[in-house]
Protein backbone atom coordinates (compact mmCIF):
# COMPACT_ATOMS: atom_id res chain seq x y z
CA UNK A 1 0.00 0.00 0.00
CA UNK A 2 1.22 3.41 -0.93
CA UNK A 3 -0.63 6.69 -0.57
CA UNK A 4 0.11 10.09 -2.09
CA UNK A 5 1.74 8.96 -5.33
CA UNK A 6 -1.25 9.35 -7.66
CA UNK A 7 -5.02 8.90 -7.67
CA UNK A 8 -5.00 5.39 -9.17
CA UNK A 9 -2.50 4.10 -6.62
CA UNK A 10 -4.40 5.84 -3.79
CA UNK A 11 -7.65 4.15 -4.87
CA UNK A 12 -6.02 0.72 -5.11
CA UNK A 13 -4.24 1.20 -1.79
CA UNK A 14 -7.45 2.31 -0.06
CA UNK A 15 -9.31 -0.77 -1.34
CA UNK A 16 -6.52 -3.04 -0.03
CA UNK A 17 -6.40 -1.14 3.27
CA UNK A 18 -10.17 -1.45 3.80
CA UNK A 19 -10.12 -5.19 3.01
CA UNK A 20 -7.35 -5.74 5.55
CA UNK A 21 -8.99 -3.45 8.11
CA UNK A 22 -12.30 -5.30 7.90
CA UNK A 23 -10.82 -8.80 8.28
CA UNK A 24 -12.58 -10.75 11.04
CA UNK A 25 -9.29 -11.58 12.74
CA UNK A 26 -8.43 -7.90 13.17
CA UNK A 27 -11.91 -6.60 14.00
CA UNK A 28 -12.42 -9.23 16.71
CA UNK A 29 -9.33 -7.86 18.48
CA UNK A 30 -9.63 -4.17 17.63
CA UNK A 31 -13.32 -3.33 18.13
CA UNK A 32 -13.55 -4.40 21.80
CA UNK A 33 -10.59 -2.09 22.54
CA UNK A 34 -12.20 0.94 20.94
CA UNK A 35 -13.94 3.59 23.00
CA UNK A 36 -17.61 4.40 22.39
CA UNK A 37 -16.47 7.69 20.85
CA UNK A 38 -14.10 5.91 18.44
CA UNK A 39 -16.82 3.47 17.40
CA UNK A 40 -19.22 6.34 16.68
CA UNK A 41 -16.54 8.30 14.80
CA UNK A 42 -15.78 5.38 12.48
CA UNK A 43 -19.47 4.65 11.86
CA UNK A 44 -20.24 8.35 11.29
CA UNK A 45 -17.36 8.78 8.81
CA UNK A 46 -18.19 5.68 6.78
CA UNK A 47 -21.91 6.47 6.78
CA UNK A 48 -21.24 10.02 5.59
CA UNK A 49 -18.99 8.78 2.77
CA UNK A 50 -21.73 6.40 1.62
CA UNK A 51 -24.37 9.17 1.83
CA UNK A 52 -22.14 11.44 -0.27
CA UNK A 53 -21.49 8.92 -3.02
CA UNK A 54 -24.27 6.31 -3.16
CA UNK A 55 -27.92 6.58 -4.07
CA UNK A 56 -30.43 4.93 -1.77
CA UNK A 57 -30.77 1.99 -4.14
CA UNK A 58 -26.97 1.59 -4.38
CA UNK A 59 -26.72 1.65 -0.58
CA UNK A 60 -29.29 -1.13 -0.24
CA UNK A 61 -27.82 -3.20 -3.07
CA UNK A 62 -24.09 -2.71 -2.49
CA UNK A 63 -23.83 -2.25 1.27
CA UNK A 64 -26.81 -4.18 2.61
CA UNK A 65 -26.79 -6.81 -0.15
CA UNK A 66 -30.48 -6.40 -0.85
CA UNK A 67 -31.37 -7.27 -4.43
CA UNK A 68 -34.73 -5.51 -4.36
CA UNK A 69 -35.16 -2.45 -2.18
CA UNK A 70 -38.73 -1.48 -1.33
CA UNK A 71 -39.47 1.92 0.20
PDB file of N, CA and C in Angstrom, residues 6-48:
ATOM      1  N   UNK A   6      -0.307   8.907  -6.636  1.00  0.00           N
ATOM      2  CA  UNK A   6      -1.255   9.354  -7.658  1.00  0.00           C
ATOM      3  C   UNK A   6      -2.629   8.794  -7.316  1.00  0.00           C
ATOM      4  N   UNK A   7      -3.631   9.277  -7.987  1.00  0.00           N
ATOM      5  CA  UNK A   7      -5.018   8.902  -7.668  1.00  0.00           C
ATOM      6  C   UNK A   7      -5.254   7.397  -7.824  1.00  0.00           C
ATOM      7  N   UNK A   8      -4.768   6.820  -8.919  1.00  0.00           N
ATOM      8  CA  UNK A   8      -4.996   5.393  -9.168  1.00  0.00           C
ATOM      9  C   UNK A   8      -4.378   4.542  -8.070  1.00  0.00           C
ATOM     10  N   UNK A   9      -3.166   4.841  -7.686  1.00  0.00           N
ATOM     11  CA  UNK A   9      -2.497   4.101  -6.618  1.00  0.00           C
ATOM     12  C   UNK A   9      -3.202   4.315  -5.289  1.00  0.00           C
ATOM     13  N   UNK A  10      -3.652   5.557  -5.027  1.00  0.00           N
ATOM     14  CA  UNK A  10      -4.402   5.836  -3.793  1.00  0.00           C
ATOM     15  C   UNK A  10      -5.675   5.004  -3.732  1.00  0.00           C
ATOM     16  N   UNK A  11      -6.408   4.928  -4.839  1.00  0.00           N
ATOM     17  CA  UNK A  11      -7.651   4.153  -4.866  1.00  0.00           C
ATOM     18  C   UNK A  11      -7.373   2.675  -4.617  1.00  0.00           C
ATOM     19  N   UNK A  12      -6.361   2.129  -5.289  1.00  0.00           N
ATOM     20  CA  UNK A  12      -6.020   0.717  -5.112  1.00  0.00           C
ATOM     21  C   UNK A  12      -5.537   0.449  -3.694  1.00  0.00           C
ATOM     22  N   UNK A  13      -4.751   1.353  -3.152  1.00  0.00           N
ATOM     23  CA  UNK A  13      -4.245   1.197  -1.789  1.00  0.00           C
ATOM     24  C   UNK A  13      -5.372   1.278  -0.775  1.00  0.00           C
ATOM     25  N   UNK A  14      -6.319   2.194  -0.987  1.00  0.00           N
ATOM     26  CA  UNK A  14      -7.450   2.305  -0.064  1.00  0.00           C
ATOM     27  C   UNK A  14      -8.295   1.038  -0.081  1.00  0.00           C
ATOM     28  N   UNK A  15      -8.534   0.480  -1.262  1.00  0.00           N
ATOM     29  CA  UNK A  15      -9.306  -0.767  -1.343  1.00  0.00           C
ATOM     30  C   UNK A  15      -8.596  -1.891  -0.592  1.00  0.00           C
ATOM     31  N   UNK A  16      -7.285  -2.006  -0.751  1.00  0.00           N
ATOM     32  CA  UNK A  16      -6.524  -3.035  -0.033  1.00  0.00           C
ATOM     33  C   UNK A  16      -6.552  -2.773   1.469  1.00  0.00           C
ATOM     34  N   UNK A  17      -6.385  -1.519   1.870  1.00  0.00           N
ATOM     35  CA  UNK A  17      -6.404  -1.141   3.274  1.00  0.00           C
ATOM     36  C   UNK A  17      -7.733  -1.500   3.914  1.00  0.00           C
ATOM     37  N   UNK A  18      -8.849  -1.164   3.253  1.00  0.00           N
ATOM     38  CA  UNK A  18     -10.174  -1.448   3.805  1.00  0.00           C
ATOM     39  C   UNK A  18     -10.436  -2.941   3.906  1.00  0.00           C
ATOM     40  N   UNK A  19      -9.966  -3.728   2.924  1.00  0.00           N
ATOM     41  CA  UNK A  19     -10.119  -5.192   3.007  1.00  0.00           C
ATOM     42  C   UNK A  19      -9.367  -5.737   4.211  1.00  0.00           C
ATOM     43  N   UNK A  20      -8.137  -5.277   4.408  1.00  0.00           N
ATOM     44  CA  UNK A  20      -7.351  -5.741   5.549  1.00  0.00           C
ATOM     45  C   UNK A  20      -7.958  -5.276   6.861  1.00  0.00           C
ATOM     46  N   UNK A  21      -8.418  -4.028   6.895  1.00  0.00           N
ATOM     47  CA  UNK A  21      -8.991  -3.455   8.108  1.00  0.00           C
ATOM     48  C   UNK A  21     -10.255  -4.190   8.535  1.00  0.00           C
ATOM     49  N   UNK A  22     -11.027  -4.670   7.583  1.00  0.00           N
ATOM     50  CA  UNK A  22     -12.304  -5.305   7.904  1.00  0.00           C
ATOM     51  C   UNK A  22     -12.196  -6.818   8.119  1.00  0.00           C
ATOM     52  N   UNK A  23     -11.001  -7.357   8.075  1.00  0.00           N
ATOM     53  CA  UNK A  23     -10.819  -8.796   8.282  1.00  0.00           C
ATOM     54  C   UNK A  23     -11.306  -9.183   9.680  1.00  0.00           C
ATOM     55  N   UNK A  24     -12.024 -10.287   9.760  1.00  0.00           N
ATOM     56  CA  UNK A  24     -12.579 -10.753  11.038  1.00  0.00           C
ATOM     57  C   UNK A  24     -11.512 -10.861  12.123  1.00  0.00           C
ATOM     58  N   UNK A  25     -10.365 -11.369  11.760  1.00  0.00           N
ATOM     59  CA  UNK A  25      -9.292 -11.578  12.737  1.00  0.00           C
ATOM     60  C   UNK A  25      -8.887 -10.264  13.400  1.00  0.00           C
ATOM     61  N   UNK A  26      -8.795  -9.205  12.623  1.00  0.00           N
ATOM     62  CA  UNK A  26      -8.430  -7.900  13.168  1.00  0.00           C
ATOM     63  C   UNK A  26      -9.591  -7.276  13.932  1.00  0.00           C
ATOM     64  N   UNK A  27     -10.778  -7.278  13.348  1.00  0.00           N
ATOM     65  CA  UNK A  27     -11.905  -6.597  13.995  1.00  0.00           C
ATOM     66  C   UNK A  27     -12.285  -7.248  15.323  1.00  0.00           C
ATOM     67  N   UNK A  28     -12.124  -8.558  15.432  1.00  0.00           N
ATOM     68  CA  UNK A  28     -12.416  -9.229  16.714  1.00  0.00           C
ATOM     69  C   UNK A  28     -11.493  -8.726  17.822  1.00  0.00           C
ATOM     70  N   UNK A  29     -10.286  -8.365  17.498  1.00  0.00           N
ATOM     71  CA  UNK A  29      -9.328  -7.856  18.475  1.00  0.00           C
ATOM     72  C   UNK A  29      -9.458  -6.350  18.676  1.00  0.00           C
ATOM     73  N   UNK A  30      -9.666  -5.630  17.597  1.00  0.00           N
ATOM     74  CA  UNK A  30      -9.626  -4.169  17.631  1.00  0.00           C
ATOM     75  C   UNK A  30     -10.899  -3.542  18.205  1.00  0.00           C
ATOM     76  N   UNK A  31     -12.056  -3.975  17.742  1.00  0.00           N
ATOM     77  CA  UNK A  31     -13.315  -3.334  18.128  1.00  0.00           C
ATOM     78  C   UNK A  31     -13.549  -3.330  19.645  1.00  0.00           C
ATOM     79  N   UNK A  32     -13.331  -4.440  20.352  1.00  0.00           N
ATOM     80  CA  UNK A  32     -13.551  -4.396  21.800  1.00  0.00           C
ATOM     81  C   UNK A  32     -12.623  -3.410  22.533  1.00  0.00           C
ATOM     82  N   UNK A  33     -11.528  -3.024  21.923  1.00  0.00           N
ATOM     83  CA  UNK A  33     -10.591  -2.093  22.540  1.00  0.00           C
ATOM     84  C   UNK A  33     -10.928  -0.631  22.249  1.00  0.00           C
ATOM     85  N   UNK A  34     -11.842  -0.422  21.327  1.00  0.00           N
ATOM     86  CA  UNK A  34     -12.198   0.942  20.936  1.00  0.00           C
ATOM     87  C   UNK A  34     -13.151   1.570  21.955  1.00  0.00           C
ATOM     88  N   UNK A  35     -13.010   2.873  22.130  1.00  0.00           N
ATOM     89  CA  UNK A  35     -13.943   3.591  22.996  1.00  0.00           C
ATOM     90  C   UNK A  35     -15.268   3.770  22.260  1.00  0.00           C
ATOM     91  N   UNK A  36     -16.312   4.111  23.015  1.00  0.00           N
ATOM     92  CA  UNK A  36     -17.606   4.402  22.387  1.00  0.00           C
ATOM     93  C   UNK A  36     -17.453   5.541  21.379  1.00  0.00           C
ATOM     94  N   UNK A  37     -16.684   6.550  21.747  1.00  0.00           N
ATOM     95  CA  UNK A  37     -16.465   7.691  20.849  1.00  0.00           C
ATOM     96  C   UNK A  37     -15.785   7.253  19.559  1.00  0.00           C
ATOM     97  N   UNK A  38     -14.784   6.391  19.638  1.00  0.00           N
ATOM     98  CA  UNK A  38     -14.103   5.908  18.438  1.00  0.00           C
ATOM     99  C   UNK A  38     -15.048   5.105  17.555  1.00  0.00           C
ATOM    100  N   UNK A  39     -15.852   4.258  18.172  1.00  0.00           N
ATOM    101  CA  UNK A  39     -16.817   3.473  17.401  1.00  0.00           C
ATOM    102  C   UNK A  39     -17.757   4.405  16.641  1.00  0.00           C
ATOM    103  N   UNK A  40     -18.298   5.407  17.327  1.00  0.00           N
ATOM    104  CA  UNK A  40     -19.219   6.343  16.683  1.00  0.00           C
ATOM    105  C   UNK A  40     -18.522   7.165  15.595  1.00  0.00           C
ATOM    106  N   UNK A  41     -17.275   7.541  15.807  1.00  0.00           N
ATOM    107  CA  UNK A  41     -16.537   8.305  14.801  1.00  0.00           C
ATOM    108  C   UNK A  41     -16.351   7.496  13.525  1.00  0.00           C
ATOM    109  N   UNK A  42     -15.982   6.234  13.661  1.00  0.00           N
ATOM    110  CA  UNK A  42     -15.784   5.381  12.483  1.00  0.00           C
ATOM    111  C   UNK A  42     -17.106   5.184  11.747  1.00  0.00           C
ATOM    112  N   UNK A  43     -18.161   4.856  12.486  1.00  0.00           N
ATOM    113  CA  UNK A  43     -19.473   4.650  11.859  1.00  0.00           C
ATOM    114  C   UNK A  43     -19.952   5.935  11.185  1.00  0.00           C
ATOM    115  N   UNK A  44     -19.801   7.065  11.858  1.00  0.00           N
ATOM    116  CA  UNK A  44     -20.237   8.346  11.287  1.00  0.00           C
ATOM    117  C   UNK A  44     -19.479   8.677  10.007  1.00  0.00           C
ATOM    118  N   UNK A  45     -18.161   8.484  10.006  1.00  0.00           N
ATOM    119  CA  UNK A  45     -17.364   8.780   8.811  1.00  0.00           C
ATOM    120  C   UNK A  45     -17.774   7.903   7.638  1.00  0.00           C
ATOM    121  N   UNK A  46     -17.857   6.595   7.874  1.00  0.00           N
ATOM    122  CA  UNK A  46     -18.192   5.684   6.781  1.00  0.00           C
ATOM    123  C   UNK A  46     -19.615   5.898   6.277  1.00  0.00           C
ATOM    124  N   UNK A  47     -20.530   6.184   7.182  1.00  0.00           N
ATOM    125  CA  UNK A  47     -21.908   6.466   6.784  1.00  0.00           C
ATOM    126  C   UNK A  47     -21.972   7.737   5.945  1.00  0.00           C
ATOM    127  N   UNK A  48     -21.251   8.762   6.345  1.00  0.00           N
ATOM    128  CA  UNK A  48     -21.238  10.022   5.588  1.00  0.00           C
ATOM    129  C   UNK A  48     -20.651   9.825   4.196  1.00  0.00           C
TER     130      UNK A  48
END
